[in-house]
Amino acid sequence: VEATIPEPLREAWRKYSAKPFTQKSEIELEFVRHIETTLARSLFNCDELAAYSGIALAFRDRLIIEWNKTQQRQTFADQKRIYYLSLEFLMGRALDNAMLNVGLKDVAKEALGDLGFRIEDVISQEHDAALGNGGLGRLAACFLDSMATLNYPAWGYGLRYRYGIFKQEIVDGYQVEIPDYWLDFNPWEFPRHDITVNVQFYGTVNKQRDTQGRTTHIWQGGETVQAVAYDVPIPGYGTPTTNNLRLWSSKATSGEFNFQKFNAGDYESAVADEQRAETISAVLYPNDNLERGKELRLKQQYFWCAASLYDIVRRFKKTKRAWNEFPDQVAIQLNDTHPTLAIVELQRILVDIEVLEWDEAWHIVTHTFGYTNHTVLPEALEKWSVPMMQNLLPRHLQIIYDINLFFLQSVEKRFPTDRDILARVSIIEESHPKMVRMAYLAIIGSQKVNGVAELHSDLIKTTIFKDFVDICGPDKFTNVTNGITPRRWLHQANPRLSELIASKLGGYGFLKDLALLEELEDFINDKEFRKSWVEIKLMNKTRLAKHIKEATGYQVNPNALFDVQVKRIHEYKRQQLNIFGVIHRYLAIKAMDPKERAKPVPRVSIFGGKAAPGYWMAKTIIHLINKVASVINNDPDVGDLLKVIFVADYNVSKAEMICPASDISEHISTAGTEASGTSNMKFVLNGGLIIGTCDGANIEITREIGEQNIFLFGNLAEDVEELRHRHYYGDFKLDMHLAKVFDAIKGGMFGPPDDFAALLSSVESHSDYYLVSDDFLSYIETQELVDEAFRNQDEWTDKCITSVARMGFFSSDRVITEYAESIWNVEQLDMGKENE
Ligand code: 73E
């Protein structure tokens, strides 16, 4: 039955169809209505959390009206759509973003004021949506914001984890992990119980002949789990476009099987099945840049790929087009190799279910996908054991073997004399057990492969994927340097700075066209402007100092130099280099004549970040930072000269407070290891400077802002291999300054030396893989240059303003435009008058 209301009866619908609010009184009406009905509360028991719920529900309704219209508009326009597949979407809070993007924050502020609430207090009630680990997940969130803002017809597809990234507490200096159950009240999602997909696992494959005598493969048996869609509206900034993020949740299928069990009185086992199914989407794996090969993770990946592809194909089929038009309608971007099974699944759908010829199907597949690589770290490159895949996804393994066979045949034809190349590029690694190399499969199945910053994109072409450049040609490999959304990372995180910039540039146009920031350079000598600039930085530092006081009890001086390193804890990111540098500074202060101690620039070293629960070295680094903090912060010789702070539970909303409050931030990875980094961009955009290595996007930031405005140090990527080789063959002498730091640790200055023995020996006796010793001298000398520069506050301010003015390139709007033009070949939706 056609579920559409006949034309003559539509008048009532049109009359009562919901209209998006714009007025204060309308917001107040909606707020009170939700408090009194949806939430069953009243003005006598409306606390800040209830107020958050009320205003969030009001704005959710507002978003969903535009969301509905956007979907209709996109269906009607019938253009190519972008599908962004990511296992992580690190969205953070939604309310502030929703209010700003629809342009009603000021109005909402007044409305809440009328009703007895301060908007900041209400906003801070919201729990972060923390469905990601770090940069990769946050990048996906920035991309959603930019795709909506630029009116691209785009969908995000991910998993609706019941538990996001764990909450971190620091107990006696150690990290403790607390589960993050975040779904108690989440007004931003819409369950779509009518949109479900059954996903199959295990079972066997049988060959059959169809009526035309062709061999077909039937995948039977095993178990099925149901995917249920939950939709999250993604509002663009200053446009009605509201795109969709679809997250899949797993549950047991309500099929025959359970029914029989219930009837047979086997209630407990039926409930156990139910729970087993729900386990698939229960928890986000808390590893950043590390793959552990767990079966449940592979199940998550297939569950999500299968459900998403089914949905995408279903939408395509509604247009009644021929299959060869699929790549003209659909662009699927793989956020790292995590969704690589989508390639295999589409081939399976086309060959086994839609009965296309293999070659025709493969042509469609390879013109649909794009693959973004985010890391060269070997421990992060995904490989799945062949026996595991054979068991879980028997038909997919067959298809992978066939893809590999045809690929290797073509390679052999082209390189008949290279005897090793087939083993090197085979999707199957001939180890025990055999492994499926997901990155190779992703390359072979995609039209384009991109890295995320220039150095990184060059490195993948010359190292891990070198053979594939020879085989597929250089045009398949490209670079798209990462970016960040200026809406969240300037306007929302730093409203005062955004307002100051708008006052000079004549409006907020820069939020949609970040290159406009360059006009700021015209105001570099404007005294009033500079004064406001400095005041805003001080206010932001004061706000952070207040948080630090509340969270740690330590009082820090907002006039000191705030030196910040916040990111996941990882040896390659080298928080150990930073804390060793802090100890070096401490020893220097202690060694000074008390009269001299007035000279150094007072500094607050601020750390934050989570360690993967099973990553012992990273946890040791956190422990050392906290021990060093408690010694230094309680040493009366030091006073305000040096304070060390570990901010617990670093997340998106903490980042929004911390980024605007830094004077200098540290991006000090071993050269060649950090693919891009994106917090480097957030700090500079908020008027902070960088101390960093020649790595990732630091290099392009330097090119844009000028090398006089950044503090670079350390060995270059091209020298890393040689240095490691030298260490390995015994030619290694610990830097003398670092040796003194190690002596202090070994002497028990920061607690039992045994606690840190493994960390020190990773540098001293295990070949110093991350070159901490090699870069130490250059690091501490450069930190002295930072002190020097900070003493001259006027020049420092020049550097900050100039840098912000030159950050336009790092908007995620620029990034999305590059993807759209050079990889996806999609067009923005023409909004006609609506977008004016
Ligand atoms: O350099 C960052 C990059 O800025 C990189 O380490 C990160 O991606 C960011 C965005 O491009 C990243 N995360 C992961 N790999 N690279 C990763 C790998 C496995 C699981 C979770 C995250």
mmCIF file of N, CA and C in Angstrom, residues 459-556:
data_model
loop_
_atom_site.group_PDB
_atom_site.id
_atom_site.type_symbol
_atom_site.label_atom_id
_atom_site.label_comp_id
_atom_site.label_asym_id
_atom_site.label_seq_id
_atom_site.Cartn_x
_atom_site.Cartn_y
_atom_site.Cartn_z
ATOM 1 N N LEU A 459 55.401 9.762 2.253
ATOM 2 C CA LEU A 459 55.956 8.582 2.923
ATOM 3 C C LEU A 459 55.238 7.298 2.526
ATOM 4 N N ILE A 460 53.911 7.341 2.456
ATOM 5 C CA ILE A 460 53.226 6.091 2.102
ATOM 6 C C ILE A 460 53.600 5.671 0.677
ATOM 7 N N LYS A 461 53.863 6.648 -0.181
ATOM 8 C CA LYS A 461 54.226 6.295 -1.561
ATOM 9 C C LYS A 461 55.635 5.708 -1.659
ATOM 10 N N THR A 462 56.503 6.109 -0.746
ATOM 11 C CA THR A 462 57.893 5.655 -0.866
ATOM 12 C C THR A 462 58.211 4.500 0.081
ATOM 13 N N THR A 463 57.325 4.226 1.047
ATOM 14 C CA THR A 463 57.624 3.132 1.974
ATOM 15 C C THR A 463 56.549 2.048 1.900
ATOM 16 N N ILE A 464 55.526 2.137 2.753
ATOM 17 C CA ILE A 464 54.615 0.989 2.895
ATOM 18 C C ILE A 464 53.850 0.628 1.617
ATOM 19 N N PHE A 465 53.571 1.595 0.750
ATOM 20 C CA PHE A 465 52.789 1.278 -0.460
ATOM 21 C C PHE A 465 53.593 1.446 -1.746
ATOM 22 N N LYS A 466 54.900 1.426 -1.625
ATOM 23 C CA LYS A 466 55.761 1.711 -2.781
ATOM 24 C C LYS A 466 55.429 0.830 -3.992
ATOM 25 N N ASP A 467 55.325 -0.481 -3.752
ATOM 26 C CA ASP A 467 55.052 -1.392 -4.866
ATOM 27 C C ASP A 467 53.749 -1.035 -5.583
ATOM 28 N N PHE A 468 52.786 -0.553 -4.806
ATOM 29 C CA PHE A 468 51.482 -0.260 -5.408
ATOM 30 C C PHE A 468 51.525 0.992 -6.283
ATOM 31 N N VAL A 469 52.459 1.883 -5.983
ATOM 32 C CA VAL A 469 52.636 3.040 -6.863
ATOM 33 C C VAL A 469 53.178 2.552 -8.198
ATOM 34 N N ASP A 470 54.128 1.601 -8.146
ATOM 35 C CA ASP A 470 54.664 1.035 -9.390
ATOM 36 C C ASP A 470 53.578 0.295 -10.176
ATOM 37 N N ILE A 471 52.729 -0.424 -9.472
ATOM 38 C CA ILE A 471 51.724 -1.258 -10.138
ATOM 39 C C ILE A 471 50.536 -0.424 -10.639
ATOM 40 N N CYS A 472 49.994 0.409 -9.762
ATOM 41 C CA CYS A 472 48.757 1.133 -10.109
ATOM 42 C C CYS A 472 49.031 2.486 -10.759
ATOM 43 N N GLY A 473 50.278 2.926 -10.710
ATOM 44 C CA GLY A 473 50.603 4.254 -11.232
ATOM 45 C C GLY A 473 50.447 5.304 -10.153
ATOM 46 N N PRO A 474 51.174 6.411 -10.290
ATOM 47 C CA PRO A 474 51.199 7.431 -9.239
ATOM 48 C C PRO A 474 49.888 8.201 -9.088
ATOM 49 N N ASP A 475 49.044 8.187 -10.119
ATOM 50 C CA ASP A 475 47.821 8.999 -10.065
ATOM 51 C C ASP A 475 46.804 8.476 -9.054
ATOM 52 N N LYS A 476 46.937 7.219 -8.702
ATOM 53 C CA LYS A 476 45.987 6.661 -7.742
ATOM 54 C C LYS A 476 46.233 7.228 -6.343
ATOM 55 N N PHE A 477 47.454 7.685 -6.098
ATOM 56 C CA PHE A 477 47.833 8.130 -4.754
ATOM 57 C C PHE A 477 47.850 9.642 -4.695
ATOM 58 N N THR A 478 47.216 10.185 -3.691
ATOM 59 C CA THR A 478 47.145 11.638 -3.624
ATOM 60 C C THR A 478 47.161 12.104 -2.170
ATOM 61 N N ASN A 479 47.255 13.401 -2.015
ATOM 62 C CA ASN A 479 47.276 13.973 -0.669
ATOM 63 C C ASN A 479 46.088 14.892 -0.469
ATOM 64 N N VAL A 480 45.470 14.768 0.700
ATOM 65 C CA VAL A 480 44.505 15.787 1.125
ATOM 66 C C VAL A 480 44.854 16.134 2.567
ATOM 67 N N THR A 481 45.474 17.270 2.742
ATOM 68 C CA THR A 481 45.895 17.672 4.089
ATOM 69 C C THR A 481 44.674 17.945 4.967
ATOM 70 N N ASN A 482 44.708 17.418 6.170
ATOM 71 C CA ASN A 482 43.609 17.546 7.135
ATOM 72 C C ASN A 482 43.270 18.998 7.471
ATOM 73 N N GLY A 483 42.109 19.180 8.055
ATOM 74 C CA GLY A 483 41.700 20.496 8.535
ATOM 75 C C GLY A 483 40.717 20.320 9.696
ATOM 76 N N ILE A 484 40.255 21.436 10.212
ATOM 77 C CA ILE A 484 39.344 21.434 11.364
ATOM 78 C C ILE A 484 38.196 22.405 11.081
ATOM 79 N N THR A 485 37.065 22.181 11.730
ATOM 80 C CA THR A 485 35.958 23.113 11.490
ATOM 81 C C THR A 485 36.115 24.369 12.349
ATOM 82 N N PRO A 486 36.143 25.537 11.702
ATOM 83 C CA PRO A 486 36.280 26.785 12.462
ATOM 84 C C PRO A 486 35.045 27.097 13.301
ATOM 85 N N ARG A 487 33.928 26.429 12.995
ATOM 86 C CA ARG A 487 32.731 26.692 13.807
ATOM 87 C C ARG A 487 32.982 26.213 15.231
ATOM 88 N N ARG A 488 33.330 24.939 15.386
ATOM 89 C CA ARG A 488 33.558 24.450 16.747
ATOM 90 C C ARG A 488 34.864 24.985 17.326
ATOM 91 N N TRP A 489 35.935 25.004 16.494
ATOM 92 C CA TRP A 489 37.269 25.221 17.068
ATOM 93 C C TRP A 489 37.697 26.676 17.129
ATOM 94 N N LEU A 490 36.863 27.563 16.641
ATOM 95 C CA LEU A 490 37.111 28.980 16.892
ATOM 96 C C LEU A 490 35.864 29.615 17.528
ATOM 97 N N HIS A 491 34.783 29.593 16.807
ATOM 98 C CA HIS A 491 33.592 30.318 17.230
ATOM 99 C C HIS A 491 33.026 29.773 18.542
ATOM 100 N N GLN A 492 32.936 28.450 18.631
ATOM 101 C CA GLN A 492 32.335 27.844 19.812
ATOM 102 C C GLN A 492 33.333 27.785 20.976
ATOM 103 N N ALA A 493 34.581 27.414 20.666
ATOM 104 C CA ALA A 493 35.568 27.258 21.738
ATOM 105 C C ALA A 493 36.043 28.614 22.248
ATOM 106 N N ASN A 494 36.060 29.613 21.398
ATOM 107 C CA ASN A 494 36.665 30.901 21.742
ATOM 108 C C ASN A 494 35.765 32.041 21.271
ATOM 109 N N PRO A 495 34.559 32.127 21.866
ATOM 110 C CA PRO A 495 33.580 33.100 21.349
ATOM 111 C C PRO A 495 34.091 34.540 21.373
ATOM 112 N N ARG A 496 34.909 34.859 22.369
ATOM 113 C CA ARG A 496 35.385 36.252 22.455
ATOM 114 C C ARG A 496 36.353 36.570 21.322
ATOM 115 N N LEU A 497 37.249 35.651 21.044
ATOM 116 C CA LEU A 497 38.184 35.900 19.943
ATOM 117 C C LEU A 497 37.426 35.989 18.621
ATOM 118 N N SER A 498 36.452 35.098 18.458
ATOM 119 C CA SER A 498 35.650 35.104 17.238
ATOM 120 C C SER A 498 34.943 36.453 17.074
ATOM 121 N N GLU A 499 34.426 36.946 18.191
ATOM 122 C CA GLU A 499 33.716 38.236 18.161
ATOM 123 C C GLU A 499 34.670 39.383 17.821
ATOM 124 N N LEU A 500 35.882 39.322 18.419
ATOM 125 C CA LEU A 500 36.872 40.368 18.131
ATOM 126 C C LEU A 500 37.241 40.361 16.647
ATOM 127 N N ILE A 501 37.449 39.171 16.111
ATOM 128 C CA ILE A 501 37.808 39.058 14.692
ATOM 129 C C ILE A 501 36.666 39.595 13.830
ATOM 130 N N ALA A 502 35.431 39.196 14.191
ATOM 131 C CA ALA A 502 34.267 39.668 13.424
ATOM 132 C C ALA A 502 34.164 41.189 13.451
ATOM 133 N N SER A 503 34.508 41.780 14.594
ATOM 134 C CA SER A 503 34.398 43.240 14.705
ATOM 135 C C SER A 503 35.375 43.931 13.751
ATOM 136 N N LYS A 504 36.500 43.266 13.460
ATOM 137 C CA LYS A 504 37.472 43.871 12.550
ATOM 138 C C LYS A 504 37.176 43.555 11.093
ATOM 139 N N LEU A 505 36.705 42.336 10.852
ATOM 140 C CA LEU A 505 36.497 41.914 9.463
ATOM 141 C C LEU A 505 35.094 42.258 8.966
ATOM 142 N N GLY A 506 34.318 42.908 9.807
ATOM 143 C CA GLY A 506 32.973 43.300 9.392
ATOM 144 C C GLY A 506 32.018 42.133 9.291
ATOM 145 N N GLY A 507 32.052 41.246 10.253
ATOM 146 C CA GLY A 507 31.087 40.144 10.275
ATOM 147 C C GLY A 507 31.758 38.789 10.384
ATOM 148 N N TYR A 508 30.888 37.781 10.432
ATOM 149 C CA TYR A 508 31.367 36.412 10.670
ATOM 150 C C TYR A 508 31.610 35.612 9.388
ATOM 151 N N GLY A 509 31.800 36.307 8.277
ATOM 152 C CA GLY A 509 32.025 35.598 7.011
ATOM 153 C C GLY A 509 33.195 34.626 7.064
ATOM 154 N N PHE A 510 34.194 34.942 7.889
ATOM 155 C CA PHE A 510 35.378 34.064 7.972
ATOM 156 C C PHE A 510 35.027 32.671 8.463
ATOM 157 N N LEU A 511 33.889 32.533 9.155
ATOM 158 C CA LEU A 511 33.526 31.195 9.637
ATOM 159 C C LEU A 511 33.126 30.275 8.491
ATOM 160 N N LYS A 512 32.758 30.860 7.373
ATOM 161 C CA LYS A 512 32.434 30.053 6.190
ATOM 162 C C LYS A 512 33.548 30.106 5.157
ATOM 163 N N ASP A 513 34.428 31.073 5.272
ATOM 164 C CA ASP A 513 35.520 31.206 4.314
ATOM 165 C C ASP A 513 36.748 31.645 5.101
ATOM 166 N N LEU A 514 37.432 30.676 5.646
ATOM 167 C CA LEU A 514 38.465 30.965 6.649
ATOM 168 C C LEU A 514 39.643 31.742 6.066
ATOM 169 N N ALA A 515 39.803 31.707 4.746
ATOM 170 C CA ALA A 515 40.890 32.462 4.123
ATOM 171 C C ALA A 515 40.730 33.962 4.385
ATOM 172 N N LEU A 516 39.489 34.402 4.672
ATOM 173 C CA LEU A 516 39.260 35.825 4.957
ATOM 174 C C LEU A 516 40.052 36.305 6.175
ATOM 175 N N LEU A 517 40.485 35.369 7.003
ATOM 176 C CA LEU A 517 41.271 35.760 8.180
ATOM 177 C C LEU A 517 42.507 36.572 7.805
ATOM 178 N N GLU A 518 42.966 36.410 6.562
ATOM 179 C CA GLU A 518 44.210 37.104 6.185
ATOM 180 C C GLU A 518 44.098 38.626 6.356
ATOM 181 N N GLU A 519 42.875 39.134 6.293
ATOM 182 C CA GLU A 519 42.702 40.588 6.480
ATOM 183 C C GLU A 519 43.103 41.042 7.887
ATOM 184 N N LEU A 520 43.215 40.103 8.799
ATOM 185 C CA LEU A 520 43.624 40.466 10.169
ATOM 186 C C LEU A 520 45.002 41.113 10.198
ATOM 187 N N GLU A 521 45.835 40.745 9.244
ATOM 188 C CA GLU A 521 47.195 41.299 9.245
ATOM 189 C C GLU A 521 47.177 42.829 9.124
ATOM 190 N N ASP A 522 46.119 43.367 8.533
ATOM 191 C CA ASP A 522 46.011 44.832 8.422
ATOM 192 C C ASP A 522 45.877 45.500 9.786
ATOM 193 N N PHE A 523 45.479 44.724 10.786
ATOM 194 C CA PHE A 523 45.220 45.342 12.097
ATOM 195 C C PHE A 523 46.331 45.075 13.097
ATOM 196 N N ILE A 524 47.449 44.582 12.592
ATOM 197 C CA ILE A 524 48.493 44.142 13.509
ATOM 198 C C ILE A 524 49.045 45.297 14.354
ATOM 199 N N ASN A 525 48.939 46.519 13.855
ATOM 200 C CA ASN A 525 49.429 47.666 14.648
ATOM 201 C C ASN A 525 48.306 48.447 15.331
ATOM 202 N N ASP A 526 47.130 47.926 15.259
ATOM 203 C CA ASP A 526 45.975 48.569 15.886
ATOM 204 C C ASP A 526 46.024 48.298 17.397
ATOM 205 N N LYS A 527 46.318 49.349 18.152
ATOM 206 C CA LYS A 527 46.583 49.208 19.599
ATOM 207 C C LYS A 527 45.406 48.601 20.354
ATOM 208 N N GLU A 528 44.200 49.118 20.074
ATOM 209 C CA GLU A 528 43.007 48.622 20.771
ATOM 210 C C GLU A 528 42.810 47.136 20.504
ATOM 211 N N PHE A 529 42.979 46.808 19.229
ATOM 212 C CA PHE A 529 42.804 45.421 18.805
ATOM 213 C C PHE A 529 43.790 44.508 19.544
ATOM 214 N N ARG A 530 45.046 44.914 19.578
ATOM 215 C CA ARG A 530 46.069 44.094 20.246
ATOM 216 C C ARG A 530 45.762 43.948 21.735
ATOM 217 N N LYS A 531 45.300 45.031 22.299
ATOM 218 C CA LYS A 531 44.987 45.005 23.726
ATOM 219 C C LYS A 531 43.869 43.985 23.985
ATOM 220 N N SER A 532 42.835 44.044 23.161
ATOM 221 C CA SER A 532 41.733 43.088 23.329
ATOM 222 C C SER A 532 42.238 41.662 23.115
ATOM 223 N N TRP A 533 43.075 41.513 22.120
ATOM 224 C CA TRP A 533 43.629 40.180 21.806
ATOM 225 C C TRP A 533 44.306 39.579 23.037
ATOM 226 N N VAL A 534 45.185 40.388 23.658
ATOM 227 C CA VAL A 534 45.928 39.918 24.830
ATOM 228 C C VAL A 534 44.986 39.660 26.005
ATOM 229 N N GLU A 535 44.001 40.533 26.163
ATOM 230 C CA GLU A 535 43.028 40.342 27.258
ATOM 231 C C GLU A 535 42.254 39.043 27.103
ATOM 232 N N ILE A 536 41.891 38.754 25.858
ATOM 233 C CA ILE A 536 41.109 37.523 25.613
ATOM 234 C C ILE A 536 41.943 36.298 25.956
ATOM 235 N N LYS A 537 43.203 36.308 25.545
ATOM 236 C CA LYS A 537 44.072 35.169 25.890
ATOM 237 C C LYS A 537 44.155 35.020 27.407
ATOM 238 N N LEU A 538 44.312 36.128 28.100
ATOM 239 C CA LEU A 538 44.412 36.056 29.564
ATOM 240 C C LEU A 538 43.114 35.530 30.181
ATOM 241 N N MET A 539 41.987 35.967 29.636
ATOM 242 C CA MET A 539 40.698 35.469 30.150
ATOM 243 C C MET A 539 40.578 33.966 29.949
ATOM 244 N N ASN A 540 41.000 33.509 28.769
ATOM 245 C CA ASN A 540 40.919 32.072 28.490
ATOM 246 C C ASN A 540 41.848 31.278 29.409
ATOM 247 N N LYS A 541 43.021 31.853 29.694
ATOM 248 C CA LYS A 541 43.950 31.176 30.606
ATOM 249 C C LYS A 541 43.388 31.172 32.027
ATOM 250 N N THR A 542 42.727 32.251 32.389
ATOM 251 C CA THR A 542 42.136 32.325 33.728
ATOM 252 C C THR A 542 41.026 31.282 33.892
ATOM 253 N N ARG A 543 40.245 31.129 32.819
ATOM 254 C CA ARG A 543 39.176 30.112 32.844
ATOM 255 C C ARG A 543 39.774 28.712 33.037
ATOM 256 N N LEU A 544 40.883 28.438 32.339
ATOM 257 C CA LEU A 544 41.531 27.127 32.495
ATOM 258 C C LEU A 544 42.130 26.989 33.895
ATOM 259 N N ALA A 545 42.750 28.076 34.391
ATOM 260 C CA ALA A 545 43.331 28.028 35.735
ATOM 261 C C ALA A 545 42.258 27.686 36.775
ATOM 262 N N LYS A 546 41.065 28.227 36.551
ATOM 263 C CA LYS A 546 39.966 27.951 37.478
ATOM 264 C C LYS A 546 39.609 26.465 37.438
ATOM 265 N N HIS A 547 39.554 25.921 36.234
ATOM 266 C CA HIS A 547 39.273 24.489 36.113
ATOM 267 C C HIS A 547 40.367 23.663 36.795
ATOM 268 N N ILE A 548 41.617 24.063 36.586
ATOM 269 C CA ILE A 548 42.742 23.323 37.175
ATOM 270 C C ILE A 548 42.643 23.335 38.702
ATOM 271 N N LYS A 549 42.310 24.492 39.229
ATOM 272 C CA LYS A 549 42.164 24.610 40.684
ATOM 273 C C LYS A 549 41.072 23.661 41.204
ATOM 274 N N GLU A 550 39.938 23.675 40.510
ATOM 275 C CA GLU A 550 38.824 22.820 40.946
ATOM 276 C C GLU A 550 39.155 21.342 40.812
ATOM 277 N N ALA A 551 39.863 21.006 39.717
ATOM 278 C CA ALA A 551 40.073 19.581 39.420
ATOM 279 C C ALA A 551 41.270 18.996 40.158
ATOM 280 N N THR A 552 42.303 19.816 40.394
ATOM 281 C CA THR A 552 43.534 19.251 40.976
ATOM 282 C C THR A 552 43.910 19.883 42.322
ATOM 283 N N GLY A 553 43.307 21.020 42.636
ATOM 284 C CA GLY A 553 43.686 21.731 43.854
ATOM 285 C C GLY A 553 44.892 22.633 43.663
ATOM 286 N N TYR A 554 45.597 22.519 42.543
ATOM 287 C CA TYR A 554 46.779 23.363 42.324
ATOM 288 C C TYR A 554 46.378 24.726 41.785
ATOM 289 N N GLN A 555 47.066 25.738 42.336
ATOM 290 C CA GLN A 555 46.828 27.118 41.889
ATOM 291 C C GLN A 555 47.899 27.464 40.860
ATOM 292 N N VAL A 556 47.499 27.844 39.672
ATOM 293 C CA VAL A 556 48.513 28.266 38.696
ATOM 294 C C VAL A 556 48.298 29.734 38.350
#
